[in-house]
Short mmCIF file of C-alpha atoms and ligand atoms in Angstrom, two decimals:
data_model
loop_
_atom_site.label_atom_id
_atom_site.label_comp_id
_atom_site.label_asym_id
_atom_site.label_seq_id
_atom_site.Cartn_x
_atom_site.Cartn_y
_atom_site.Cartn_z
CA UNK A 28 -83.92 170.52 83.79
CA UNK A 29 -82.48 172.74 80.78
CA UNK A 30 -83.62 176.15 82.70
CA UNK A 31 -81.89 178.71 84.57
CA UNK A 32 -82.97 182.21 85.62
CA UNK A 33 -80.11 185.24 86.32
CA UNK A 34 -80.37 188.22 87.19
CA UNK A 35 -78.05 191.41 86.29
CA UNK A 36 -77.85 195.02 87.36
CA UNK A 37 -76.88 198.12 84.64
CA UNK A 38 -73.48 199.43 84.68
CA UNK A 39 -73.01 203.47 83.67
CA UNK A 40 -70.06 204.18 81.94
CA UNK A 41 -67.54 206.67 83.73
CA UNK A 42 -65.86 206.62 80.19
CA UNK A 43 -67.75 205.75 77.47
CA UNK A 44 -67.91 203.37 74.37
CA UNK A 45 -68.81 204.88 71.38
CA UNK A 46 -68.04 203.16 68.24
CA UNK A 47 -67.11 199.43 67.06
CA UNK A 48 -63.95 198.64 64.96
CA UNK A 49 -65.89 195.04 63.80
CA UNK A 50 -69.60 195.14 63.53
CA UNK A 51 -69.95 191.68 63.52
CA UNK A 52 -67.92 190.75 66.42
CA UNK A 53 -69.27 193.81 68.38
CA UNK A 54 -65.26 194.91 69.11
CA UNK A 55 -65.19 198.23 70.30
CA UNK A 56 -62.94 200.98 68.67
CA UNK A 57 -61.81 202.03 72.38
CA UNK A 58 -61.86 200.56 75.82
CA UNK A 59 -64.44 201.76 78.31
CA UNK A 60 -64.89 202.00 81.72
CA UNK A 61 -68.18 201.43 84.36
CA UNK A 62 -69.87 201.33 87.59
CA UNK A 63 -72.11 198.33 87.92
CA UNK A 64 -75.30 199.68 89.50
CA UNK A 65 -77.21 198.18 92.92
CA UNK A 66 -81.17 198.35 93.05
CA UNK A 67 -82.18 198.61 89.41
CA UNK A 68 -82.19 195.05 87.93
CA UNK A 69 -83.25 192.70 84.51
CA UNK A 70 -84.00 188.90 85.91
CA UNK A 71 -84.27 186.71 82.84
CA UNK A 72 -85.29 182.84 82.64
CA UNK A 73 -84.24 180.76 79.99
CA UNK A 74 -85.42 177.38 78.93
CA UNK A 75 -84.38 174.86 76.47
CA UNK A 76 -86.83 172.16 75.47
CA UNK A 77 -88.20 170.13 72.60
CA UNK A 78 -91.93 171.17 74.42
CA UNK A 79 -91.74 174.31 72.35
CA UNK A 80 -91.94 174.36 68.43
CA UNK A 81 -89.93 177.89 68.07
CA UNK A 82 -87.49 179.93 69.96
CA UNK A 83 -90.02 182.61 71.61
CA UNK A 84 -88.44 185.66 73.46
CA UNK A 85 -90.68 187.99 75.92
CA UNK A 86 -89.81 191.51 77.37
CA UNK A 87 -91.64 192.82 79.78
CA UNK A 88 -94.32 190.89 78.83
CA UNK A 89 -94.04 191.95 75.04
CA UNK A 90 -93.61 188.74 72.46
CA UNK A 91 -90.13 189.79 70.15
CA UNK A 92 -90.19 189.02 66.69
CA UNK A 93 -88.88 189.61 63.27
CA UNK A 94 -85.08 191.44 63.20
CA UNK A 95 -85.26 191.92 66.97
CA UNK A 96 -85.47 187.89 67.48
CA UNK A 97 -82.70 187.54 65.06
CA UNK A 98 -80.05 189.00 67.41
CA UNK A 99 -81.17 187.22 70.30
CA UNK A 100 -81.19 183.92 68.20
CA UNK A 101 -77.12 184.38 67.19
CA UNK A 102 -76.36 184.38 71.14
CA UNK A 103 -79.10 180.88 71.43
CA UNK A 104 -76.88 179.59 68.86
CA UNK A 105 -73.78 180.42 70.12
CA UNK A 106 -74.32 178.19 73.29
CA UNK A 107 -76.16 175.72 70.98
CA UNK A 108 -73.06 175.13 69.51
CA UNK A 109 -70.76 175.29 72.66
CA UNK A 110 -73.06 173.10 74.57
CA UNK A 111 -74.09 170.98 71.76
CA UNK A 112 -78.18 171.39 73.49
CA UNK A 113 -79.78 171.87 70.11
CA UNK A 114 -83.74 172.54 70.70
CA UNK A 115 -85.58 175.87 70.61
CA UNK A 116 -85.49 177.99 74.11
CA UNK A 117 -88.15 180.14 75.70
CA UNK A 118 -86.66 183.34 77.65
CA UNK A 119 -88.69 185.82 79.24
CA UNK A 120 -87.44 188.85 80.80
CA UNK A 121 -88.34 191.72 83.29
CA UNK A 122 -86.32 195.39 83.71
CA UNK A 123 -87.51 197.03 86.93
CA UNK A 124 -86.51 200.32 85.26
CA UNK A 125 -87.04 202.27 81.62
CA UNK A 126 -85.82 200.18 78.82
CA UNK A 127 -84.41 201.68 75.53
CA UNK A 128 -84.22 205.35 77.14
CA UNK A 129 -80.19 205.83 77.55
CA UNK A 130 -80.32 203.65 81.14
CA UNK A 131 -78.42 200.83 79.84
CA UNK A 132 -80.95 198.55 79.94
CA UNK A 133 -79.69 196.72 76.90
CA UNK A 134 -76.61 196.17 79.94
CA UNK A 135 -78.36 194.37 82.01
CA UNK A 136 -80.74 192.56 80.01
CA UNK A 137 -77.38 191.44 78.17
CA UNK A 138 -75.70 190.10 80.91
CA UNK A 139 -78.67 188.23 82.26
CA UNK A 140 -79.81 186.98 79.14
CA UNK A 141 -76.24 185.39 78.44
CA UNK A 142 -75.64 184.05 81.91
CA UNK A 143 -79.34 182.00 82.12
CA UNK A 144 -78.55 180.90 78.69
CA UNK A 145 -75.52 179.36 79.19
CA UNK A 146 -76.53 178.10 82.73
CA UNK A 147 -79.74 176.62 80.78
CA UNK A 148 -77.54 174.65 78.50
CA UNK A 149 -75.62 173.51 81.20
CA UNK A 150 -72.33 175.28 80.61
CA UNK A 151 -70.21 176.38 83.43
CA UNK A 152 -68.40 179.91 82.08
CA UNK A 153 -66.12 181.83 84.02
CA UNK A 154 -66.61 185.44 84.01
CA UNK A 155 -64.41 186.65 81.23
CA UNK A 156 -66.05 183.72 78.66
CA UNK A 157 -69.71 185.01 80.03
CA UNK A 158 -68.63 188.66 79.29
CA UNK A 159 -67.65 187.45 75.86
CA UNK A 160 -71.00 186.28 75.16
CA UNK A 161 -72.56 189.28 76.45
CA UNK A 162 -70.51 191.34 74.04
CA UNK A 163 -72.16 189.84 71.11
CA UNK A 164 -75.49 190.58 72.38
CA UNK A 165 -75.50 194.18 73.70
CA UNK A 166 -71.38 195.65 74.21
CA UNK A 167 -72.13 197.37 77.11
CA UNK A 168 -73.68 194.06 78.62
CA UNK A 169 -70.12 192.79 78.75
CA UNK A 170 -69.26 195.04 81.71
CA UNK A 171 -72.32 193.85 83.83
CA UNK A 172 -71.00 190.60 84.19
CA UNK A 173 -69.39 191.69 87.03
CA UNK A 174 -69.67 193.91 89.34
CA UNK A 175 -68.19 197.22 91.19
CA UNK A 176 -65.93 199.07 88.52
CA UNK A 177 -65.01 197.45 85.31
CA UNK A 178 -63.19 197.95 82.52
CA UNK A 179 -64.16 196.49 79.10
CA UNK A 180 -60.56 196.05 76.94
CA UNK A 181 -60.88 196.60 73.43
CA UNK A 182 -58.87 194.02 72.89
CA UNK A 183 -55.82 193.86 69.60
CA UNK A 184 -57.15 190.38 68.13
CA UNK A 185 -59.23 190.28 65.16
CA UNK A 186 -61.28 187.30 66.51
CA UNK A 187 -62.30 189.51 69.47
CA UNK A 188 -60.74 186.69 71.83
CA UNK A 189 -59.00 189.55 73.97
CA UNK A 190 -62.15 191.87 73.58
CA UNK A 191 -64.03 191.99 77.71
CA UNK A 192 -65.16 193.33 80.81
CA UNK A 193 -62.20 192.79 83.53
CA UNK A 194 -62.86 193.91 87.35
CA UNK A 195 -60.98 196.90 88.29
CA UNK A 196 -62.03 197.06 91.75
CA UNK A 197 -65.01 195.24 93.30
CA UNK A 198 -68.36 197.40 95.24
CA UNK A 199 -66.60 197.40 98.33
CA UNK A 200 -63.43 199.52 97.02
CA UNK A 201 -65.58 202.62 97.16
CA UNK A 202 -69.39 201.86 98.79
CA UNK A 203 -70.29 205.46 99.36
CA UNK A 204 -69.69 206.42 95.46
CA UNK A 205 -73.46 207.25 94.17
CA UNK A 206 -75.18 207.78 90.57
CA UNK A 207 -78.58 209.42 90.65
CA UNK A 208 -79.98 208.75 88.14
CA UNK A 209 -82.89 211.41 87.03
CA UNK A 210 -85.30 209.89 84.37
CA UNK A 211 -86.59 212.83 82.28
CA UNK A 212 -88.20 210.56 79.90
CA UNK A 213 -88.93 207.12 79.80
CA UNK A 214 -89.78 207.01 76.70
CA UNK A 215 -87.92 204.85 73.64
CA UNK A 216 -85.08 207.32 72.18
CA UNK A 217 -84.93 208.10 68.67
CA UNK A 218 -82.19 205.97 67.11
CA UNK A 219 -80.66 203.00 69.34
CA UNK A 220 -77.15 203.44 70.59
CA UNK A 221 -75.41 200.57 68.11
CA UNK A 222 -77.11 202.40 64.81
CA UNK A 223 -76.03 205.93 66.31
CA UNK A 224 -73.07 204.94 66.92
CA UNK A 225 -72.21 203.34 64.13
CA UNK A 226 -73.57 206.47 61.78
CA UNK A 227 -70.94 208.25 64.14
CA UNK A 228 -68.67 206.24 62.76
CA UNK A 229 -69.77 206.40 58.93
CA UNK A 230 -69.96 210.50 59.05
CA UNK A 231 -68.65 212.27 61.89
CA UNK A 232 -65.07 214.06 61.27
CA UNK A 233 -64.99 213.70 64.78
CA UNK A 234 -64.73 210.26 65.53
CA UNK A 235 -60.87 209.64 64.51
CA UNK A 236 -60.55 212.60 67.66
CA UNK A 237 -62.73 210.42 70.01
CA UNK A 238 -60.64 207.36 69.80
CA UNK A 239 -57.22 209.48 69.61
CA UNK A 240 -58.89 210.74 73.30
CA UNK A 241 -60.41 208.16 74.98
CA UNK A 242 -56.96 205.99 76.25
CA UNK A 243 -56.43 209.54 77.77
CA UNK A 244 -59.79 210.13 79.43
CA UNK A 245 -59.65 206.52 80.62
CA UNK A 246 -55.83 206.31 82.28
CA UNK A 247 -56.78 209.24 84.35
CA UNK A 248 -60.58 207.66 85.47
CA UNK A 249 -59.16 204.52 86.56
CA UNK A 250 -56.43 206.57 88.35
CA UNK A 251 -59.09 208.78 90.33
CA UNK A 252 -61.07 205.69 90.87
CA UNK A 253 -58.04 203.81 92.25
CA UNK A 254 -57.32 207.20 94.54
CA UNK A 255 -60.96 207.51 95.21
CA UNK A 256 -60.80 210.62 93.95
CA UNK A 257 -64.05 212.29 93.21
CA UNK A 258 -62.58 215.42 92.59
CA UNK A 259 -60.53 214.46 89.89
CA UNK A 260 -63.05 211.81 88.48
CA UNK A 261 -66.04 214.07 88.24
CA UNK A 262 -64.61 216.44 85.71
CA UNK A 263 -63.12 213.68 83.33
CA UNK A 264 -66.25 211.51 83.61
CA UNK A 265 -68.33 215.08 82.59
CA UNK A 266 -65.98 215.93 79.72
CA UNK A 267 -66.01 212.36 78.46
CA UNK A 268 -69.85 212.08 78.64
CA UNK A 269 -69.70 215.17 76.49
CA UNK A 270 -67.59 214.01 73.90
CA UNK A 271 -69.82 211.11 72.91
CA UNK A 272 -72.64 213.87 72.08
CA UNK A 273 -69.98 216.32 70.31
CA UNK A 274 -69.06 213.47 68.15
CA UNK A 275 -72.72 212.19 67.98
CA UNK A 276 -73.72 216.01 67.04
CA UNK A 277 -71.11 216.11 64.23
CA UNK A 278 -72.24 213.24 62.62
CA UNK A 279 -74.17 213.77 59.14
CA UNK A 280 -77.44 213.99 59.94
CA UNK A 281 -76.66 215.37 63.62
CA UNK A 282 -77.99 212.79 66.43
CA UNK A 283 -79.87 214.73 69.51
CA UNK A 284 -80.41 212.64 72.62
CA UNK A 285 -80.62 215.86 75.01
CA UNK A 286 -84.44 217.19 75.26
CA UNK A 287 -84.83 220.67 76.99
CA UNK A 288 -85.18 218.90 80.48
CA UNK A 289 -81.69 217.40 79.99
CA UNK A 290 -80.06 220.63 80.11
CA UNK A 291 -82.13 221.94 82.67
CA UNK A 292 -81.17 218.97 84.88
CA UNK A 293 -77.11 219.63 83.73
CA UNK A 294 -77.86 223.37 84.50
CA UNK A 295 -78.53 222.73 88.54
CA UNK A 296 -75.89 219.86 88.86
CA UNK A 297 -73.28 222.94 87.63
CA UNK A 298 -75.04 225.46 89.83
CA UNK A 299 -75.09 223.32 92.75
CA UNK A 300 -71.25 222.58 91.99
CA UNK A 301 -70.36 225.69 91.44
CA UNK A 302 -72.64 227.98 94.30
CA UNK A 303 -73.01 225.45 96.60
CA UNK A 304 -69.71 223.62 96.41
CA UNK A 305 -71.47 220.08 96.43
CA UNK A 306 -69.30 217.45 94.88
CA UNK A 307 -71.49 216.41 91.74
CA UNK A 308 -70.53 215.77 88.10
CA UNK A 309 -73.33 214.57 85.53
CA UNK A 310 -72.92 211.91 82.67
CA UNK A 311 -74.96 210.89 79.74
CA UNK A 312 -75.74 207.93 77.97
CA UNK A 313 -76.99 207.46 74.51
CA UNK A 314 -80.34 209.10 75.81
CA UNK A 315 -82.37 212.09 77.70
CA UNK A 316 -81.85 210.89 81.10
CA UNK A 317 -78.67 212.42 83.04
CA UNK A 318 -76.91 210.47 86.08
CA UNK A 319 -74.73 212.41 88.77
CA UNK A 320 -71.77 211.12 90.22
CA UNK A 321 -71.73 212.01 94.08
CA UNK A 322 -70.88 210.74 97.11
CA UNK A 323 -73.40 208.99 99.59
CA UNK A 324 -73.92 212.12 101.92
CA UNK A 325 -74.50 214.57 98.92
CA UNK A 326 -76.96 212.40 97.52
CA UNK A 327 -80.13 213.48 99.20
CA UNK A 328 -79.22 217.07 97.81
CA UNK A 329 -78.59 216.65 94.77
CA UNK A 330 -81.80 214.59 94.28
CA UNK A 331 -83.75 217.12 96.52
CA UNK A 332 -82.58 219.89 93.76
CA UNK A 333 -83.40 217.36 90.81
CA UNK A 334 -86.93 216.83 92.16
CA UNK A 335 -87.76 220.37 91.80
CA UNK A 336 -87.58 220.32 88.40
CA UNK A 337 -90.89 220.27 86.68
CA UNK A 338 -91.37 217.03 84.48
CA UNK A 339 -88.25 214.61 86.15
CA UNK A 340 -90.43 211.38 86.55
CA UNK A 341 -88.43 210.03 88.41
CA UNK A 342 -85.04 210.02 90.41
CA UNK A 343 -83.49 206.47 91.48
CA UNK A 344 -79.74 206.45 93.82
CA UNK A 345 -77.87 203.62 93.50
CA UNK A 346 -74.17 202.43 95.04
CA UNK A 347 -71.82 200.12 93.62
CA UNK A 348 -73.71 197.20 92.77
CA UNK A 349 -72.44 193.04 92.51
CA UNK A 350 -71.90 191.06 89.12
CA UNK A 351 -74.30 188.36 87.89
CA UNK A 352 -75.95 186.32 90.05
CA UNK A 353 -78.43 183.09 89.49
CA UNK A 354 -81.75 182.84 91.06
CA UNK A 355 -83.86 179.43 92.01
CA UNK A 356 -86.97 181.23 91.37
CA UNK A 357 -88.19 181.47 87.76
CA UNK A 358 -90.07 183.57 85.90
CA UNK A 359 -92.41 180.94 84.31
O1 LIG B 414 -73.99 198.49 74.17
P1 LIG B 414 -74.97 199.48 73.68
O2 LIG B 414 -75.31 199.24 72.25
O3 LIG B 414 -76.17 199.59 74.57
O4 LIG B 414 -74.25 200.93 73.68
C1 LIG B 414 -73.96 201.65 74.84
C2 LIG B 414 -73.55 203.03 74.50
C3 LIG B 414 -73.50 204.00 75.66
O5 LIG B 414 -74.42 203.64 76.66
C4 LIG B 414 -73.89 205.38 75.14
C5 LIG B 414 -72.10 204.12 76.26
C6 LIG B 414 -71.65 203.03 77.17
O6 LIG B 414 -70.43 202.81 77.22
O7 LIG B 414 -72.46 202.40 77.86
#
């Protein structure tokens, strides 16, 4: 049976991505650096079969169509062509968290979607190949392939051959490290992370600053991971979370992801640093929604101060979570 259902977790960046060199390959213009997150998940089943007259994709319930299809049909041809299965596929796909709204959803969507689809056609990839095929899906999906704390290599090649995810250090290197995550809106952002990003590229002055910094940012992240330092990784993964928005804000016209609750959320995480001396450092994808790095026993206070914000919907902790995994039960 060509079908083959996987299931993926969303990965945070500590140090960001922010830019491609190659469009087309999806190659990044810097290396980046995640946590792989437990709880929230995408499970995706694939399906290959002459039954069905057209490749059909469903989110969440939601048919795709039109320009969206189009970029999951290059990554169906892709393992058409390594796999040599040539018939149209059905996926459909579930995200037990906000998709589109900064929580890397596109991450672990990615990484499941790739997986089941290469499972489905019967190929047997080994993590780095599977990370690959992520990349040319969603780039952040390449670092949910696996798990714990990964770094995604830009890679020198033009071909993009040296271009993904590699494990730095698996979930159990540092279990009590948390992320809360506090969803201020759940709502679709603005302008998606690739076409942000790549206007970033097009007209910010400083984006040639950004990739001078990030080899910087991300030596001394990996270091303070290794150490399991929060106290030194806190501060860089706050300043580098930052500088995506800096250079996002100097682009030509500016792009906004922060909406008044953002800040106020950023506000208590720097009060309850600084006048309460909890150990708690925000980030912030391309979206409204901040996460705080903590450890495990700070957790319940930093979301206890989060929840007393008016208008956070929500507030989901999650550890160090695993890599890709496959699942017997299906979705259809
Ligand atoms: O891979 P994309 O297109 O979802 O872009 C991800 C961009 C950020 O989430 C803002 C940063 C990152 O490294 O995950």
């Amino acid at each position: 049976m060509n079908k083959a259902t996987a299931r993926a977790h969303p990965n945070i960046a500590l140090i960001k991505y922010w830019g491609k060199r190659d469009q087309a390959l999806f190659l990044p213009a810097t290396s980046s650096f995640s946590m792989t997150l437990d709880g929230l998940s995408a499970t995706t089943t694939v399906e290959f079969s002459e039954r069905f007259s057209a490749d059909q994709v469903e989110l969440d319930g939601r048919p795709i169509e039109g320009k969206a299809l189009l970029r999951f049909q290059m990554l169906f041809d892709r393992v058409r062509a390594l796999s040599g299965v040539d018939c149209p596929v059905r996926v459909a796909s579930t995200n037990d968290f906000p998709t589109a709204a900064g929580l890397a959803s596109s991450a672990a969507g990615g990484a499941a979607l790739a997986a089941a689809t290469s499972w489905a056609a019967g190929l047997d990839l080994g993590a780095h190949d599977l990370s690959r095929l992520s990349r040319q899906f969603s780039g952040s999906a390449c670092r949910s392939v696996e798990g714990g704390f990964c770094e995604w290599r830009r890679g020198e090649r033009p071909d993009g051959q040296d271009s993904f995810a590699v494990q730095v250090a698996p979930p159990a290197h540092w279990p009590s490290l948390r992320m809360v995550v506090a969803v201020c809106s759940g709502a679709e952002k603005p302008l998606s992370s690739r076409a942000a990003m790549q206007h970033s590229v097009e007209t910010s002055p400083f984006f040639a600053a950004w990739v001078d910094q990030v080899p910087r940012d991300l030596a001394l992240a990996k270091e303070a991971l290794l150490r399991r330092d929060l106290g030194a990784l806190g501060p860089i993964v706050e300043t580098n979370a930052c500088r995506i928005h800096a250079v996002a804000l100097g682009a030509h016209p500016p792009t906004f992801y922060m909406r008044p609750l953002t800040i106020e959320v950023i506000d208590a995480v720097q009060s309850l640093r600084r006048d309460e001396g909890v150990g708690a450092w925000f980030t912030l994808d391309a979206g409204p929604n901040p996460v705080v790095l903590c450890e495990e026993k700070d957790a319940p206070r930093v979301a206890a101060r989060l929840r007393r914000i008016e208008g956070v919907e929500r507030l989901v902790t999650a550890g160090p979570g695993e890599g890709v995994c496959r699942l017997d039960e299906h979705l259809f």
